[in-house]
mmCIF file of C-alpha atoms in Angstrom:
data_model
loop_
_atom_site.group_PDB
_atom_site.id
_atom_site.type_symbol
_atom_site.label_atom_id
_atom_site.label_comp_id
_atom_site.label_asym_id
_atom_site.label_seq_id
_atom_site.Cartn_x
_atom_site.Cartn_y
_atom_site.Cartn_z
ATOM 1 C CA UNK A 1 190.179 -68.223 122.813
ATOM 2 C CA UNK A 2 188.019 -66.929 119.981
ATOM 3 C CA UNK A 3 187.037 -70.474 119.215
ATOM 4 C CA UNK A 4 186.070 -71.047 122.874
ATOM 5 C CA UNK A 5 183.996 -67.825 122.952
ATOM 6 C CA UNK A 6 182.367 -68.818 119.664
ATOM 7 C CA UNK A 7 181.554 -72.294 120.930
ATOM 8 C CA UNK A 8 180.204 -70.949 124.259
ATOM 9 C CA UNK A 9 178.109 -68.287 122.480
ATOM 10 C CA UNK A 10 176.807 -70.920 120.083
ATOM 11 C CA UNK A 11 175.960 -73.264 122.996
ATOM 12 C CA UNK A 12 174.249 -70.417 124.885
ATOM 13 C CA UNK A 13 172.238 -69.467 121.815
ATOM 14 C CA UNK A 14 171.180 -73.077 121.261
ATOM 15 C CA UNK A 15 170.245 -73.415 124.958
ATOM 16 C CA UNK A 16 168.179 -70.179 124.993
ATOM 17 C CA UNK A 17 166.438 -71.055 121.720
ATOM 18 C CA UNK A 18 165.728 -74.596 122.845
ATOM 19 C CA UNK A 19 164.463 -73.408 126.199
ATOM 20 C CA UNK A 20 162.198 -70.840 124.555
ATOM 21 C CA UNK A 21 160.860 -73.403 122.114
ATOM 22 C CA UNK A 22 160.364 -76.034 124.851
ATOM 23 C CA UNK A 23 158.802 -73.392 127.086
ATOM 24 C CA UNK A 24 156.450 -72.317 124.337
ATOM 25 C CA UNK A 25 155.498 -75.890 123.640
ATOM 26 C CA UNK A 26 154.863 -76.733 127.269
ATOM 27 C CA UNK A 27 152.891 -73.490 127.798
ATOM 28 C CA UNK A 28 150.843 -74.247 124.687
ATOM 29 C CA UNK A 29 150.285 -77.816 125.766
ATOM 30 C CA UNK A 30 149.267 -76.677 129.256
ATOM 31 C CA UNK A 31 146.771 -74.268 127.767
ATOM 32 C CA UNK A 32 145.402 -77.025 125.553
ATOM 33 C CA UNK A 33 145.213 -79.434 128.504
ATOM 34 C CA UNK A 34 143.478 -76.781 130.621
ATOM 35 C CA UNK A 35 141.021 -76.055 127.809
ATOM 36 C CA UNK A 36 140.372 -79.788 127.399
ATOM 37 C CA UNK A 37 139.879 -80.158 131.168
ATOM 38 C CA UNK A 38 137.416 -77.246 131.180
ATOM 39 C CA UNK A 39 135.469 -78.727 128.282
ATOM 40 C CA UNK A 40 135.452 -82.136 129.956
ATOM 41 C CA UNK A 41 134.263 -80.665 133.278
ATOM 42 C CA UNK A 42 131.549 -78.676 131.542
ATOM 43 C CA UNK A 43 130.412 -81.763 129.580
ATOM 44 C CA UNK A 44 130.400 -83.911 132.736
ATOM 45 C CA UNK A 45 128.345 -81.254 134.579
ATOM 46 C CA UNK A 46 125.935 -81.040 131.641
ATOM 47 C CA UNK A 47 125.576 -84.824 131.448
ATOM 48 C CA UNK A 48 125.131 -85.063 135.215
ATOM 49 C CA UNK A 49 122.383 -82.438 135.088
ATOM 50 C CA UNK A 50 120.659 -84.330 132.270
ATOM 51 C CA UNK A 51 121.025 -87.710 133.923
ATOM 52 C CA UNK A 52 120.045 -86.647 137.431
ATOM 53 C CA UNK A 53 116.435 -87.541 137.967
ATOM 54 C CA UNK A 54 114.149 -87.660 140.936
ATOM 55 C CA UNK A 55 112.302 -90.897 141.497
ATOM 56 C CA UNK A 56 110.012 -91.407 144.463
ATOM 57 C CA UNK A 57 108.538 -94.484 146.070
ATOM 58 C CA UNK A 58 108.092 -96.468 149.252
ATOM 59 C CA UNK A 59 111.311 -97.852 150.775
ATOM 60 C CA UNK A 60 111.900 -101.525 151.458
ATOM 61 C CA UNK A 61 114.804 -103.978 151.920
ATOM 62 C CA UNK A 62 116.984 -101.339 153.594
ATOM 63 C CA UNK A 63 120.570 -102.371 154.314
ATOM 64 C CA UNK A 64 123.920 -100.622 154.809
ATOM 65 C CA UNK A 65 124.626 -100.073 151.128
ATOM 66 C CA UNK A 66 121.231 -99.974 149.395
ATOM 67 C CA UNK A 67 117.460 -100.005 149.562
ATOM 68 C CA UNK A 68 114.649 -100.731 147.164
ATOM 69 C CA UNK A 69 111.774 -98.448 146.167
ATOM 70 C CA UNK A 70 108.461 -99.135 144.462
ATOM 71 C CA UNK A 71 106.961 -96.141 142.664
ATOM 72 C CA UNK A 72 103.273 -95.283 142.340
ATOM 73 C CA UNK A 73 103.439 -96.800 138.811
ATOM 74 C CA UNK A 74 104.705 -100.056 140.388
ATOM 75 C CA UNK A 75 108.213 -99.584 138.956
ATOM 76 C CA UNK A 76 110.979 -101.111 141.098
ATOM 77 C CA UNK A 77 114.381 -99.479 141.574
ATOM 78 C CA UNK A 78 117.459 -100.404 143.559
ATOM 79 C CA UNK A 79 119.012 -97.378 145.288
ATOM 80 C CA UNK A 80 122.739 -97.500 146.029
ATOM 81 C CA UNK A 81 124.280 -95.342 148.781
ATOM 82 C CA UNK A 82 127.718 -93.769 148.739
ATOM 83 C CA UNK A 83 129.244 -93.109 152.173
ATOM 84 C CA UNK A 84 130.786 -89.827 151.015
ATOM 85 C CA UNK A 85 128.335 -88.536 148.396
ATOM 86 C CA UNK A 86 124.846 -89.523 149.522
ATOM 87 C CA UNK A 87 123.041 -87.010 151.732
ATOM 88 C CA UNK A 88 119.857 -87.691 153.665
ATOM 89 C CA UNK A 89 117.065 -85.234 154.493
ATOM 90 C CA UNK A 90 113.595 -85.213 155.972
ATOM 91 C CA UNK A 91 110.948 -82.862 154.562
ATOM 92 C CA UNK A 92 108.372 -81.657 157.060
ATOM 93 C CA UNK A 93 107.633 -78.126 158.134
ATOM 94 C CA UNK A 94 111.359 -77.599 157.551
ATOM 95 C CA UNK A 95 114.141 -79.575 155.924
ATOM 96 C CA UNK A 96 116.392 -81.395 158.351
ATOM 97 C CA UNK A 97 119.532 -83.359 157.570
ATOM 98 C CA UNK A 98 119.286 -87.009 158.562
ATOM 99 C CA UNK A 99 121.394 -90.136 158.359
ATOM 100 C CA UNK A 100 120.871 -93.450 156.596
ATOM 101 C CA UNK A 101 119.697 -95.026 159.850
ATOM 102 C CA UNK A 102 116.716 -92.618 159.926
ATOM 103 C CA UNK A 103 115.137 -94.222 156.849
ATOM 104 C CA UNK A 104 112.554 -96.828 157.817
ATOM 105 C CA UNK A 105 110.642 -99.451 155.857
ATOM 106 C CA UNK A 106 107.580 -97.947 154.126
ATOM 107 C CA UNK A 107 108.947 -94.402 154.276
ATOM 108 C CA UNK A 108 108.080 -92.448 151.127
ATOM 109 C CA UNK A 109 111.435 -91.310 149.749
ATOM 110 C CA UNK A 110 112.532 -89.131 146.841
ATOM 111 C CA UNK A 111 115.858 -90.272 145.424
ATOM 112 C CA UNK A 112 118.014 -88.045 143.212
ATOM 113 C CA UNK A 113 121.045 -89.119 141.222
ATOM 114 C CA UNK A 114 122.124 -90.768 137.990
ATOM 115 C CA UNK A 115 119.820 -93.571 136.890
ATOM 116 C CA UNK A 116 121.191 -96.584 135.052
ATOM 117 C CA UNK A 117 118.376 -98.947 134.168
ATOM 118 C CA UNK A 118 116.720 -99.794 137.456
ATOM 119 C CA UNK A 119 119.696 -98.722 139.597
ATOM 120 C CA UNK A 120 119.922 -95.223 141.084
ATOM 121 C CA UNK A 121 123.268 -94.007 142.447
ATOM 122 C CA UNK A 122 121.839 -91.782 145.156
ATOM 123 C CA UNK A 123 123.149 -88.248 145.555
ATOM 124 C CA UNK A 124 120.268 -87.268 147.815
ATOM 125 C CA UNK A 125 117.478 -89.095 149.630
ATOM 126 C CA UNK A 126 114.547 -87.065 150.953
ATOM 127 C CA UNK A 127 111.908 -88.566 153.264
ATOM 128 C CA UNK A 128 108.614 -86.957 152.176
ATOM 129 C CA UNK A 129 104.827 -87.432 152.170
ATOM 130 C CA UNK A 130 102.981 -88.897 149.186
ATOM 131 C CA UNK A 131 99.828 -87.167 148.045
ATOM 132 C CA UNK A 132 97.202 -88.731 145.809
ATOM 133 C CA UNK A 133 94.586 -86.872 143.808
ATOM 134 C CA UNK A 134 91.305 -88.026 142.353
ATOM 135 C CA UNK A 135 87.979 -86.753 141.106
ATOM 136 C CA UNK A 136 84.466 -87.933 140.468
ATOM 137 C CA UNK A 137 80.796 -87.233 140.918
ATOM 138 C CA UNK A 138 79.216 -87.069 144.371
ATOM 139 C CA UNK A 139 76.643 -89.834 144.699
ATOM 140 C CA UNK A 140 75.847 -89.365 148.410
ATOM 141 C CA UNK A 141 76.517 -86.858 151.139
ATOM 142 C CA UNK A 142 76.586 -88.037 154.758
ATOM 143 C CA UNK A 143 75.810 -84.937 156.814
ATOM 144 C CA UNK A 144 76.202 -86.686 160.178
ATOM 145 C CA UNK A 145 79.697 -88.088 159.463
ATOM 146 C CA UNK A 146 80.717 -85.302 157.064
ATOM 147 C CA UNK A 147 81.605 -87.820 154.380
ATOM 148 C CA UNK A 148 81.155 -87.821 150.609
ATOM 149 C CA UNK A 149 80.645 -90.901 148.473
ATOM 150 C CA UNK A 150 82.326 -90.249 145.148
ATOM 151 C CA UNK A 151 82.232 -92.356 142.001
ATOM 152 C CA UNK A 152 85.354 -91.802 139.915
ATOM 153 C CA UNK A 153 85.803 -91.888 136.156
ATOM 154 C CA UNK A 154 87.120 -95.438 136.518
ATOM 155 C CA UNK A 155 83.866 -96.351 138.286
ATOM 156 C CA UNK A 156 85.623 -96.814 141.655
ATOM 157 C CA UNK A 157 83.744 -95.716 144.756
ATOM 158 C CA UNK A 158 85.605 -93.581 147.294
ATOM 159 C CA UNK A 159 84.451 -92.385 150.686
ATOM 160 C CA UNK A 160 86.065 -89.039 151.403
ATOM 161 C CA UNK A 161 85.975 -87.776 154.987
ATOM 162 C CA UNK A 162 85.813 -84.001 155.122
ATOM 163 C CA UNK A 163 87.589 -82.942 158.325
ATOM 164 C CA UNK A 164 87.570 -79.538 159.965
ATOM 165 C CA UNK A 165 91.165 -79.190 158.726
ATOM 166 C CA UNK A 166 90.186 -80.038 155.122
ATOM 167 C CA UNK A 167 90.505 -77.091 152.754
ATOM 168 C CA UNK A 168 87.109 -76.801 151.054
ATOM 169 C CA UNK A 169 86.642 -74.676 147.939
ATOM 170 C CA UNK A 170 84.065 -74.286 145.182
ATOM 171 C CA UNK A 171 84.357 -72.727 141.742
ATOM 172 C CA UNK A 172 82.258 -69.572 141.513
ATOM 173 C CA UNK A 173 80.902 -70.199 138.020
ATOM 174 C CA UNK A 174 79.889 -66.566 137.423
ATOM 175 C CA UNK A 175 83.256 -65.044 138.247
ATOM 176 C CA UNK A 176 85.356 -68.189 137.663
ATOM 177 C CA UNK A 177 87.191 -67.840 140.953
ATOM 178 C CA UNK A 178 87.482 -70.039 144.012
ATOM 179 C CA UNK A 179 85.329 -69.473 147.098
ATOM 180 C CA UNK A 180 85.374 -71.280 150.422
ATOM 181 C CA UNK A 181 82.473 -73.651 150.855
ATOM 182 C CA UNK A 182 80.716 -75.424 153.729
ATOM 183 C CA UNK A 183 79.975 -79.139 153.682
ATOM 184 C CA UNK A 184 76.216 -78.569 153.575
ATOM 185 C CA UNK A 185 76.508 -76.758 150.216
ATOM 186 C CA UNK A 186 77.858 -79.856 148.461
ATOM 187 C CA UNK A 187 75.133 -81.837 146.662
ATOM 188 C CA UNK A 188 74.836 -85.180 144.943
ATOM 189 C CA UNK A 189 75.683 -84.564 141.270
ATOM 190 C CA UNK A 190 78.495 -82.096 141.935
ATOM 191 C CA UNK A 191 81.958 -82.933 140.619
ATOM 192 C CA UNK A 192 84.585 -83.056 143.375
ATOM 193 C CA UNK A 193 88.386 -83.084 143.083
ATOM 194 C CA UNK A 194 90.128 -84.406 146.194
ATOM 195 C CA UNK A 195 93.691 -84.748 147.509
ATOM 196 C CA UNK A 196 94.737 -86.959 150.411
ATOM 197 C CA UNK A 197 97.948 -88.262 151.986
ATOM 198 C CA UNK A 198 98.720 -91.843 151.150
ATOM 199 C CA UNK A 199 100.331 -94.364 153.432
ATOM 200 C CA UNK A 200 101.724 -97.689 152.266
ATOM 201 C CA UNK A 201 99.168 -99.527 154.364
ATOM 202 C CA UNK A 202 96.491 -101.274 152.377
ATOM 203 C CA UNK A 203 93.142 -99.500 152.414
ATOM 204 C CA UNK A 204 90.450 -101.950 151.364
ATOM 205 C CA UNK A 205 87.526 -99.635 152.021
ATOM 206 C CA UNK A 206 88.737 -96.819 149.744
ATOM 207 C CA UNK A 207 88.043 -94.430 152.625
ATOM 208 C CA UNK A 208 90.390 -91.464 152.955
ATOM 209 C CA UNK A 209 90.626 -88.283 154.947
ATOM 210 C CA UNK A 210 90.842 -85.388 152.498
ATOM 211 C CA UNK A 211 93.498 -82.707 152.786
ATOM 212 C CA UNK A 212 91.544 -80.593 150.346
ATOM 213 C CA UNK A 213 88.495 -80.767 148.119
ATOM 214 C CA UNK A 214 87.495 -78.561 145.209
ATOM 215 C CA UNK A 215 83.894 -78.594 144.013
ATOM 216 C CA UNK A 216 82.806 -77.936 140.427
ATOM 217 C CA UNK A 217 79.075 -77.302 140.930
ATOM 218 C CA UNK A 218 76.671 -79.222 138.711
ATOM 219 C CA UNK A 219 75.172 -75.895 137.609
ATOM 220 C CA UNK A 220 78.351 -75.295 135.579
ATOM 221 C CA UNK A 221 77.479 -78.254 133.377
ATOM 222 C CA UNK A 222 73.820 -77.466 132.957
ATOM 223 C CA UNK A 223 74.325 -73.869 131.810
ATOM 224 C CA UNK B 1 61.144 -114.646 63.010
ATOM 225 C CA UNK B 2 61.393 -111.772 60.592
ATOM 226 C CA UNK B 3 64.737 -110.728 59.245
ATOM 227 C CA UNK B 4 64.341 -107.203 60.728
ATOM 228 C CA UNK B 5 63.641 -108.626 64.191
ATOM 229 C CA UNK B 6 66.766 -110.802 64.054
ATOM 230 C CA UNK B 7 68.836 -107.804 62.947
ATOM 231 C CA UNK B 8 67.399 -105.670 65.784
ATOM 232 C CA UNK B 9 68.273 -108.358 68.364
ATOM 233 C CA UNK B 10 71.801 -108.770 66.997
ATOM 234 C CA UNK B 11 72.244 -104.985 66.880
ATOM 235 C CA UNK B 12 70.977 -104.664 70.468
ATOM 236 C CA UNK B 13 73.334 -107.391 71.738
ATOM 237 C CA UNK B 14 76.283 -105.796 69.930
ATOM 238 C CA UNK B 15 75.467 -102.350 71.372
ATOM 239 C CA UNK B 16 75.227 -103.916 74.860
ATOM 240 C CA UNK B 17 78.617 -105.570 74.415
ATOM 241 C CA UNK B 18 80.180 -102.302 73.238
ATOM 242 C CA UNK B 19 78.758 -100.405 76.242
ATOM 243 C CA UNK B 20 79.971 -103.155 78.603
ATOM 244 C CA UNK B 21 83.488 -103.036 77.114
ATOM 245 C CA UNK B 22 83.523 -99.218 77.460
ATOM 246 C CA UNK B 23 82.391 -99.398 81.114
ATOM 247 C CA UNK B 24 84.755 -102.213 82.104
ATOM 248 C CA UNK B 25 87.967 -101.272 80.313
ATOM 249 C CA UNK B 26 87.783 -97.544 79.663
ATOM 250 C CA UNK B 27 85.742 -95.822 82.367
ATOM 251 C CA UNK B 28 86.763 -98.111 85.278
ATOM 252 C CA UNK B 29 89.687 -96.579 87.251
ATOM 253 C CA UNK B 30 93.025 -98.375 87.085
ATOM 254 C CA UNK B 31 94.393 -100.378 90.016
ATOM 255 C CA UNK B 32 96.767 -97.554 91.017
ATOM 256 C CA UNK B 33 93.949 -95.032 90.946
ATOM 257 C CA UNK B 34 91.814 -97.297 93.106
ATOM 258 C CA UNK B 35 94.658 -97.746 95.623
ATOM 259 C CA UNK B 36 95.160 -93.991 95.678
ATOM 260 C CA UNK B 37 91.444 -93.463 96.185
ATOM 261 C CA UNK B 38 91.264 -96.014 99.003
ATOM 262 C CA UNK B 39 94.349 -94.452 100.610
ATOM 263 C CA UNK B 40 92.800 -91.029 100.538
ATOM 264 C CA UNK B 41 89.699 -92.446 102.195
ATOM 265 C CA UNK B 42 91.694 -94.216 104.906
ATOM 266 C CA UNK B 43 93.871 -91.241 105.795
ATOM 267 C CA UNK B 44 92.609 -89.778 109.091
ATOM 268 C CA UNK B 45 91.547 -86.223 108.607
ATOM 269 C CA UNK B 46 91.964 -83.615 111.255
ATOM 270 C CA UNK B 47 89.070 -81.273 111.447
ATOM 271 C CA UNK B 48 87.322 -79.014 113.850
ATOM 272 C CA UNK B 49 85.046 -81.869 114.842
ATOM 273 C CA UNK B 50 88.006 -83.719 116.421
ATOM 274 C CA UNK B 51 88.435 -83.053 120.138
ATOM 275 C CA UNK B 52 91.764 -81.424 120.915
ATOM 276 C CA UNK B 53 93.509 -83.317 123.709
ATOM 277 C CA UNK B 54 94.958 -81.502 126.713
ATOM 278 C CA UNK B 55 98.689 -81.158 126.118
ATOM 279 C CA UNK B 56 101.244 -79.912 128.656
ATOM 280 C CA UNK B 57 104.485 -78.694 127.077
ATOM 281 C CA UNK B 58 106.207 -77.754 130.349
ATOM 282 C CA UNK B 59 107.169 -78.879 132.931
ATOM 283 C CA UNK B 60 107.948 -82.505 132.192
ATOM 284 C CA UNK B 61 107.071 -85.325 134.558
ATOM 285 C CA UNK B 62 109.680 -86.021 137.290
ATOM 286 C CA UNK B 63 111.385 -82.697 136.572
ATOM 287 C CA UNK B 64 113.703 -81.324 139.255
ATOM 288 C CA UNK B 65 113.254 -77.595 139.849
ATOM 289 C CA UNK B 66 115.605 -75.441 141.899
ATOM 290 C CA UNK B 67 113.128 -72.603 142.568
ATOM 291 C CA UNK B 68 109.788 -72.456 144.390
ATOM 292 C CA UNK B 69 107.728 -71.499 141.319
ATOM 293 C CA UNK B 70 107.249 -73.253 138.020
ATOM 294 C CA UNK B 71 105.705 -72.173 134.720
ATOM 295 C CA UNK B 72 102.977 -74.515 133.485
ATOM 296 C CA UNK B 73 102.276 -74.192 129.760
ATOM 297 C CA UNK B 74 100.087 -76.197 127.472
ATOM 298 C CA UNK B 75 97.257 -76.324 124.987
ATOM 299 C CA UNK B 76 93.603 -77.228 125.339
ATOM 300 C CA UNK B 77 90.420 -76.640 123.381
ATOM 301 C CA UNK B 78 89.462 -72.946 123.388
ATOM 302 C CA UNK B 79 87.259 -71.744 126.242
ATOM 303 C CA UNK B 80 87.934 -74.816 128.394
ATOM 304 C CA UNK B 81 87.670 -74.556 132.148
ATOM 305 C CA UNK B 82 91.171 -75.471 133.341
ATOM 306 C CA UNK B 83 91.745 -76.378 136.991
ATOM 307 C CA UNK B 84 95.336 -76.819 138.218
ATOM 308 C CA UNK B 85 95.822 -78.282 141.695
ATOM 309 C CA UNK B 86 98.530 -79.445 144.042
ATOM 310 C CA UNK B 87 98.586 -80.044 147.795
ATOM 311 C CA UNK B 88 99.525 -76.410 148.438
ATOM 312 C CA UNK B 89 97.829 -74.444 145.684
ATOM 313 C CA UNK B 90 95.065 -74.331 143.085
ATOM 314 C CA UNK B 91 94.284 -72.141 140.074
ATOM 315 C CA UNK B 92 91.215 -71.850 137.849
ATOM 316 C CA UNK B 93 91.288 -70.287 134.401
ATOM 317 C CA UNK B 94 89.614 -70.349 131.013
ATOM 318 C CA UNK B 95 91.697 -70.194 127.853
ATOM 319 C CA UNK B 96 90.583 -67.675 125.207
ATOM 320 C CA UNK B 97 93.179 -69.192 122.879
ATOM 321 C CA UNK B 98 94.289 -72.814 122.725
ATOM 322 C CA UNK B 99 97.573 -72.029 124.488
ATOM 323 C CA UNK B 100 97.681 -71.214 128.169
ATOM 324 C CA UNK B 101 100.460 -70.511 130.631
ATOM 325 C CA UNK B 102 100.530 -69.846 134.352
ATOM 326 C CA UNK B 103 103.084 -69.599 137.156
ATOM 327 C CA UNK B 104 102.430 -72.118 139.897
ATOM 328 C CA UNK B 105 104.015 -72.346 143.378
ATOM 329 C CA UNK B 106 105.914 -75.427 144.529
ATOM 330 C CA UNK B 107 106.380 -76.899 147.999
ATOM 331 C CA UNK B 108 109.768 -78.324 148.916
ATOM 332 C CA UNK B 109 109.896 -81.981 147.886
ATOM 333 C CA UNK B 110 107.431 -83.778 145.652
ATOM 334 C CA UNK B 111 104.614 -81.760 144.071
ATOM 335 C CA UNK B 112 101.763 -83.776 142.612
ATOM 336 C CA UNK B 113 100.234 -81.372 140.082
ATOM 337 C CA UNK B 114 96.930 -82.383 138.487
ATOM 338 C CA UNK B 115 95.652 -80.415 135.514
ATOM 339 C CA UNK B 116 92.037 -80.971 134.519
ATOM 340 C CA UNK B 117 90.394 -79.404 131.461
ATOM 341 C CA UNK B 118 86.606 -79.350 131.152
ATOM 342 C CA UNK B 119 86.339 -78.804 127.400
ATOM 343 C CA UNK B 120 82.590 -79.037 127.117
ATOM 344 C CA UNK B 121 79.915 -77.832 129.526
ATOM 345 C CA UNK B 122 77.780 -80.852 128.710
ATOM 346 C CA UNK B 123 80.463 -83.265 129.936
ATOM 347 C CA UNK B 124 81.387 -83.771 133.575
ATOM 348 C CA UNK B 125 84.385 -85.894 132.532
ATOM 349 C CA UNK B 126 87.547 -83.770 132.286
ATOM 350 C CA UNK B 127 90.748 -84.386 130.352
ATOM 351 C CA UNK B 128 93.438 -85.016 132.973
ATOM 352 C CA UNK B 129 97.238 -84.714 133.100
ATOM 353 C CA UNK B 130 99.177 -85.518 136.255
ATOM 354 C CA UNK B 131 102.777 -84.448 136.808
ATOM 355 C CA UNK B 132 105.232 -84.994 139.641
ATOM 356 C CA UNK B 133 107.620 -82.062 139.919
ATOM 357 C CA UNK B 134 110.378 -81.990 142.523
ATOM 358 C CA UNK B 135 111.513 -78.755 144.150
ATOM 359 C CA UNK B 136 114.874 -79.711 145.596
ATOM 360 C CA UNK B 137 117.962 -77.708 146.413
ATOM 361 C CA UNK B 138 121.106 -79.689 145.544
#
């Protein structure tokens, strides 16, 4: 009997000890695994944040799984869609969620997501408007058509239509602040900065309707 | 020819040779010295006469921003007229120091930000930096 009790006690002790040790090991391992998982998740998030870029260009060759974009620097990228991950938006007065079918050829799109060479795995695609800016010296003012002929630094000639909706400002050279200005105040010899919306259609005449102009009066330079 | 004349000629030629030897072999700088001298001449020197280029330290081009304002910081020649423009906003400032910094609003989507610095009142040609910054909510 004593032997049986001794053997049972010994077995129980071995079982409890083993269980405790195994339990400790598995708890420790779980903690280590959890810590490793956390580190991995944090590293993945960090890498994703670093790798996520926004690249914008005009859309072409749109199909069910991809499209192509050409940036303003003439770089070409292939954009790959993911049925579950990729989200589509349109940016106007407000942001509205769209679907892949809403993207048309020649739309200006901003694509976000990891970039691998010239392939972008799209997380988000935003249909937006492209703006272009330029500057140069006014060579002619057309009072009847409210148009400015501007020669840029690159020696290109632009005709900029100043619409009633165009925001027109001039630098007040005494106070160095911006004032509103009328078209008639602008003179040949002034420096003008302009911003206009660009479409993908070819514009051979270099004639654009300005969204805004900012005049640096020639008097600033002759002080 | 008198003996004295011959001696004077020989003495003169000898003196000339001695002076030539001194000039060629003693006073002339060694090859290493000459290389060092030419190097020092060729090294571009930065001085006040050099024009400081417009430099934008932040933001970087194609940066994604999650808020509707961004800090634009950079350096330009002191007392430049700096004009910062986008489709929705514009700012004009002059920098008392080389460094300048300004908060600038962003529209949702792509923001084409053009920074022009007129560093000299005699020049109508500005230094230009153009950035595309994206205000997008993920």
